[in-house]
Amino acid sequence: MNTLKLKSMLEHFYIEDIGDTDLSSDLLFPEEVTGELSIVAKMEGIFCGKKVIEEGLRVIDDSSTVICHVEDGEQIRKGTVIATAKGPVCSLLKSERVILNLIQRMSAIATETHRVVKKVKGTGTKVCDTRKTMPGLRMLDKYAVRTGGGFNHRNGLYDAVMLKDNHLAFAGSITKAVETVRATIGHTVKIEVEIETFEQLQEAIAAKADIIMFDNCTPETIKEWKSFVPETIITEASGMITNDTIRDYAEAGVDYISLGYLTHSVKALDISANVTISTN
């Protein structure tokens, strides 16, 4: 994770939340009043967000001391003390909600990723994310997927070519689309083609696409069609895949399964923060 980028993100989030001042904490607690913040899990899952806690507290007040008791990727249970911090109470209170919002989401993504990765264990298929991330949080969302044992698909529109139905319709054919982009892109950029029919599969193979995505195909269809794909071409399945069917898709023999719901519809892992005022 890019720490410099994380700090910039956190600054933006705090500016949005605090505005000109925290009318509650700044009016109640003088800067000399210190305390301790405890971040505690309220349910079981995979923790993710250590750097968010450390950098999040320091961005608000670099005099705060932070100790994380759990590493990213570790199992947490109800009552697990994830981290503790000491510093001015007003600073701890300003930072807690932004930090919690982020680590709850990141931990939920890591937890769900971990769960589906276990479902395909032993098949050789890797689970990966998509671009269906929360705008502004892609770096954190994709880091959480890696923390849960998954892999990242392309980071954005800029680091890989992915030719979908609209691209192909405009180009006129898979062959023309692949030829056009290959004539311009650098040798390090891969070309992925989305297919839904056997004819499209044959054309994508002939065009020497680097990756072929079986979109909205059944496991049975993928298993049959995959036998025609050279080993030099990476295969991926996406669409119509659920927790109940993911094992079937993995056993169909694809290299990757991409799941949008890992980042677009997870339920936040319940994590709370408590602040106590120092007595001396």
Coordinates of C-alpha atoms in Angstrom, one line a residue:
M1 CA 0.0 0.0 0.0
N2 CA 1.3 3.5 -0.9
T3 CA 1.6 5.2 2.5
L4 CA 2.1 8.6 0.9
K5 CA -1.2 8.2 -1.0
L6 CA -2.9 6.9 2.2
K7 CA -1.9 10.0 4.1
S8 CA -3.3 12.2 1.4
M9 CA -6.6 10.3 1.4
L10 CA -6.9 10.5 5.2
E11 CA -6.3 14.2 5.1
H12 CA -9.1 14.6 2.6
F13 CA -11.4 12.4 4.7
Y14 CA -10.7 14.4 7.8
I15 CA -11.2 17.7 6.1
E16 CA -14.6 16.5 4.9
D17 CA -15.6 15.4 8.4
I18 CA -14.1 18.1 10.7
G19 CA -14.5 21.1 8.4
D20 CA -13.2 24.1 10.4
T21 CA -13.5 22.6 13.8
D22 CA -15.0 19.7 15.9
L23 CA -17.7 21.6 17.7
S24 CA -18.1 18.8 20.2
S25 CA -14.6 17.8 21.2
D26 CA -12.8 21.1 20.8
L27 CA -15.3 22.9 23.1
L28 CA -15.3 20.2 25.7
F29 CA -11.7 19.0 26.0
P30 CA -8.6 21.3 26.3
E31 CA -5.6 20.0 24.4
E32 CA -3.8 19.1 27.7
V33 CA -6.5 16.5 28.5
T34 CA -5.2 13.1 27.5
G35 CA -6.7 9.7 27.2
E36 CA -6.6 6.3 25.6
L37 CA -8.4 4.9 22.6
S38 CA -9.2 1.2 22.3
I39 CA -10.4 -0.3 19.0
V40 CA -12.3 -3.5 19.7
A41 CA -13.8 -6.1 17.4
K42 CA -17.5 -6.9 18.0
M43 CA -17.7 -9.8 15.7
E44 CA -15.5 -12.5 14.1
G45 CA -13.6 -11.9 10.9
I46 CA -10.3 -11.2 9.2
F47 CA -8.7 -7.9 10.3
C48 CA -7.5 -5.4 7.7
G49 CA -6.3 -1.8 8.2
K50 CA -3.3 -1.6 10.4
K51 CA -1.8 1.3 8.4
V52 CA -5.1 3.1 8.4
I53 CA -5.1 3.1 12.2
E54 CA -1.4 4.1 12.6
E55 CA -1.4 6.8 9.9
G56 CA -5.0 7.9 10.7
L57 CA -4.1 8.9 14.3
R58 CA -0.8 10.5 13.3
V59 CA -2.4 12.6 10.6
I60 CA -4.6 14.2 13.2
D61 CA -1.9 14.5 15.9
D62 CA 1.6 13.1 15.5
S63 CA 2.1 13.2 19.3
S64 CA -0.3 10.3 19.7
T65 CA 1.3 6.9 20.3
V66 CA -0.3 3.9 18.6
I67 CA 0.1 0.2 19.3
C68 CA -1.6 -2.4 16.9
H69 CA -2.1 -5.7 18.6
V70 CA -3.3 -7.5 15.4
E71 CA -1.6 -7.8 12.0
D72 CA -3.5 -7.5 8.7
G73 CA -4.8 -10.9 7.7
E74 CA -5.2 -12.2 11.3
Q75 CA -8.4 -13.7 12.6
I76 CA -10.2 -11.6 15.1
R77 CA -13.1 -12.5 17.4
K78 CA -15.7 -10.6 19.4
G79 CA -13.7 -8.8 22.1
T80 CA -10.4 -8.8 20.4
V81 CA -8.5 -5.6 21.2
I82 CA -7.2 -4.6 17.8
A83 CA -5.3 -1.4 18.7
T84 CA -4.7 1.1 21.5
A85 CA -3.6 4.7 21.3
K86 CA -2.7 7.4 23.7
G87 CA -2.9 11.2 23.1
P88 CA -5.0 14.3 23.5
V89 CA -8.7 13.3 23.9
C90 CA -9.9 15.8 21.3
S91 CA -7.5 14.3 18.8
L92 CA -8.5 10.7 19.5
L93 CA -12.2 11.6 19.2
K94 CA -11.7 13.4 15.9
S95 CA -9.9 10.5 14.3
E96 CA -12.0 7.5 15.5
R97 CA -15.0 7.7 13.1
V98 CA -12.9 8.0 9.9
I99 CA -10.7 5.2 11.0
L100 CA -13.6 2.9 12.0
N101 CA -15.4 3.5 8.7
L102 CA -12.4 2.4 6.8
I103 CA -11.2 -0.6 8.8
Q104 CA -14.8 -1.9 9.1
R105 CA -15.1 -1.9 5.3
M106 CA -11.6 -3.2 4.7
S107 CA -12.0 -6.0 7.2
A108 CA -15.4 -7.0 5.7
I109 CA -13.8 -7.3 2.2
A110 CA -10.9 -9.3 3.6
T111 CA -13.3 -11.6 5.5
E112 CA -15.5 -12.3 2.5
T113 CA -12.5 -12.8 0.3
H114 CA -11.0 -15.2 2.8
R115 CA -14.3 -17.2 2.8
V116 CA -14.5 -17.6 -0.9
V117 CA -10.8 -18.4 -1.3
K118 CA -11.3 -21.3 1.1
K119 CA -14.2 -22.5 -1.2
V120 CA -11.9 -23.0 -4.2
K121 CA -9.0 -24.4 -2.2
G122 CA -7.2 -27.2 -4.1
T123 CA -8.6 -26.3 -7.5
G124 CA -5.7 -24.1 -8.6
T125 CA -8.2 -21.3 -9.4
K126 CA -7.4 -17.8 -8.0
V127 CA -10.1 -15.4 -6.8
C128 CA -9.8 -11.8 -7.9
D129 CA -11.6 -8.5 -7.6
T130 CA -13.0 -6.1 -10.2
R131 CA -13.2 -2.4 -10.8
K132 CA -16.5 -2.4 -8.8
T133 CA -14.9 -0.6 -5.9
M134 CA -16.0 2.4 -3.9
P135 CA -14.8 5.6 -5.7
G136 CA -11.9 7.1 -3.8
L137 CA -11.2 3.8 -1.9
R138 CA -9.9 1.6 -4.7
M139 CA -6.4 1.3 -3.2
L140 CA -7.8 0.2 0.2
D141 CA -10.5 -2.1 -1.3
K142 CA -7.9 -3.9 -3.4
Y143 CA -5.5 -4.1 -0.6
A144 CA -8.2 -5.7 1.5
V145 CA -8.8 -8.3 -1.2
R146 CA -5.1 -9.2 -1.1
T147 CA -5.2 -9.4 2.7
G148 CA -8.0 -11.9 2.4
G149 CA -6.0 -14.1 0.2
G150 CA -7.4 -13.0 -3.2
F151 CA -5.7 -11.3 -6.2
N152 CA -6.2 -8.0 -7.9
H153 CA -7.6 -7.6 -11.4
R154 CA -6.5 -4.5 -13.3
N155 CA -6.3 -1.4 -11.1
G156 CA -8.1 0.8 -13.5
L157 CA -8.7 1.6 -17.2
Y158 CA -5.0 2.5 -17.6
D159 CA -3.1 -0.7 -16.8
A160 CA -4.7 -3.3 -19.0
V161 CA -6.9 -3.6 -22.1
M162 CA -10.3 -5.2 -21.5
L163 CA -12.5 -5.5 -24.6
K164 CA -16.2 -5.9 -23.7
D165 CA -19.3 -6.1 -25.8
N166 CA -19.5 -2.3 -26.5
H167 CA -15.9 -2.1 -27.6
L168 CA -16.3 -5.1 -29.9
A169 CA -19.5 -3.7 -31.4
F170 CA -17.8 -0.5 -32.3
A171 CA -14.7 -2.1 -33.6
G172 CA -16.7 -4.5 -35.7
S173 CA -15.1 -7.7 -34.5
I174 CA -12.8 -9.2 -31.9
T175 CA -10.1 -9.5 -34.5
K176 CA -10.2 -5.8 -35.5
A177 CA -10.4 -4.7 -31.9
V178 CA -7.3 -6.7 -30.8
E179 CA -5.3 -5.7 -33.9
T180 CA -6.1 -2.0 -33.3
V181 CA -5.1 -1.9 -29.7
R182 CA -2.1 -4.2 -30.1
A183 CA -0.7 -1.8 -32.8
T184 CA -0.5 1.0 -30.2
I185 CA 0.0 -0.4 -26.7
G186 CA 3.4 -1.3 -25.2
H187 CA 4.6 -4.9 -24.9
T188 CA 4.0 -5.1 -21.2
V189 CA 0.2 -4.4 -21.4
K190 CA -2.1 -7.5 -21.7
I191 CA -5.3 -7.7 -23.7
E192 CA -8.3 -9.4 -22.3
V193 CA -11.4 -10.2 -24.4
E194 CA -14.8 -10.9 -23.0
I195 CA -16.7 -13.7 -24.8
E196 CA -20.2 -15.2 -24.5
T197 CA -20.4 -17.5 -27.5
F198 CA -18.2 -20.3 -29.0
E199 CA -17.7 -18.3 -32.1
Q200 CA -16.3 -15.4 -30.1
L201 CA -14.1 -17.8 -28.2
Q202 CA -12.6 -19.1 -31.5
E203 CA -12.1 -15.6 -32.7
A204 CA -10.4 -14.5 -29.5
I205 CA -8.0 -17.5 -29.7
A206 CA -7.2 -16.8 -33.3
A207 CA -6.5 -13.1 -32.4
K208 CA -4.1 -14.3 -29.7
A209 CA -5.7 -12.5 -26.8
D210 CA -3.7 -12.7 -23.7
I211 CA -6.7 -13.4 -21.5
I212 CA -10.2 -14.7 -22.3
M213 CA -13.0 -14.0 -19.9
F214 CA -16.0 -16.4 -20.0
D215 CA -18.8 -14.0 -19.2
N216 CA -22.1 -15.3 -17.9
C217 CA -21.4 -18.8 -18.9
T218 CA -22.3 -21.9 -17.0
P219 CA -19.6 -24.1 -15.4
E220 CA -20.5 -26.9 -17.9
T221 CA -20.0 -24.6 -20.9
I222 CA -16.7 -23.3 -19.6
K223 CA -15.4 -26.8 -19.0
E224 CA -16.3 -27.8 -22.5
W225 CA -14.9 -24.6 -24.2
K226 CA -11.8 -24.4 -22.1
S227 CA -10.4 -27.5 -23.8
F228 CA -10.0 -25.4 -27.0
V229 CA -8.0 -22.7 -25.2
P230 CA -4.2 -22.9 -25.6
E231 CA -2.2 -23.0 -22.3
T232 CA -0.6 -19.8 -23.3
I233 CA -3.9 -17.9 -22.8
I234 CA -5.1 -17.1 -19.3
T235 CA -8.8 -17.9 -18.6
E236 CA -11.2 -16.1 -16.4
A237 CA -14.8 -16.6 -15.4
S238 CA -17.1 -13.8 -14.3
G239 CA -20.9 -13.1 -13.9
M240 CA -23.6 -15.3 -12.5
I241 CA -21.2 -16.7 -9.9
T242 CA -22.5 -17.1 -6.3
N243 CA -21.2 -18.6 -3.1
D244 CA -23.1 -21.7 -3.9
T245 CA -21.7 -22.1 -7.4
I246 CA -18.1 -20.8 -7.1
R247 CA -16.6 -24.2 -6.5
D248 CA -18.3 -25.5 -9.7
Y249 CA -16.7 -22.7 -11.7
A250 CA -13.3 -23.3 -10.2
E251 CA -13.6 -27.0 -11.0
A252 CA -14.3 -26.1 -14.6
G253 CA -10.6 -25.3 -14.8
V254 CA -10.4 -21.5 -15.2
D255 CA -7.3 -19.7 -13.9
Y256 CA -9.2 -16.9 -12.3
I257 CA -12.7 -16.1 -11.0
S258 CA -13.5 -12.4 -10.7
L259 CA -16.1 -11.3 -8.2
G260 CA -17.6 -7.8 -8.1
Y261 CA -19.5 -8.3 -4.9
L262 CA -16.2 -8.7 -2.9
T263 CA -16.0 -4.9 -3.0
H264 CA -19.4 -3.5 -4.0
S265 CA -21.8 -5.0 -1.5
V266 CA -20.1 -6.4 1.6
K267 CA -21.5 -5.6 5.0
A268 CA -19.2 -3.7 7.3
L269 CA -17.5 -5.8 10.0
D270 CA -18.6 -4.5 13.4
I271 CA -15.7 -2.8 15.1
S272 CA -16.0 -0.1 17.9
A273 CA -13.8 2.5 19.6
N274 CA -13.8 3.5 23.2
V275 CA -12.0 6.5 24.7
T276 CA -11.2 6.9 28.3
I277 CA -9.7 10.0 30.0
S278 CA -6.4 9.7 31.8
T279 CA -6.7 10.3 35.6
N280 CA -3.2 11.7 36.0

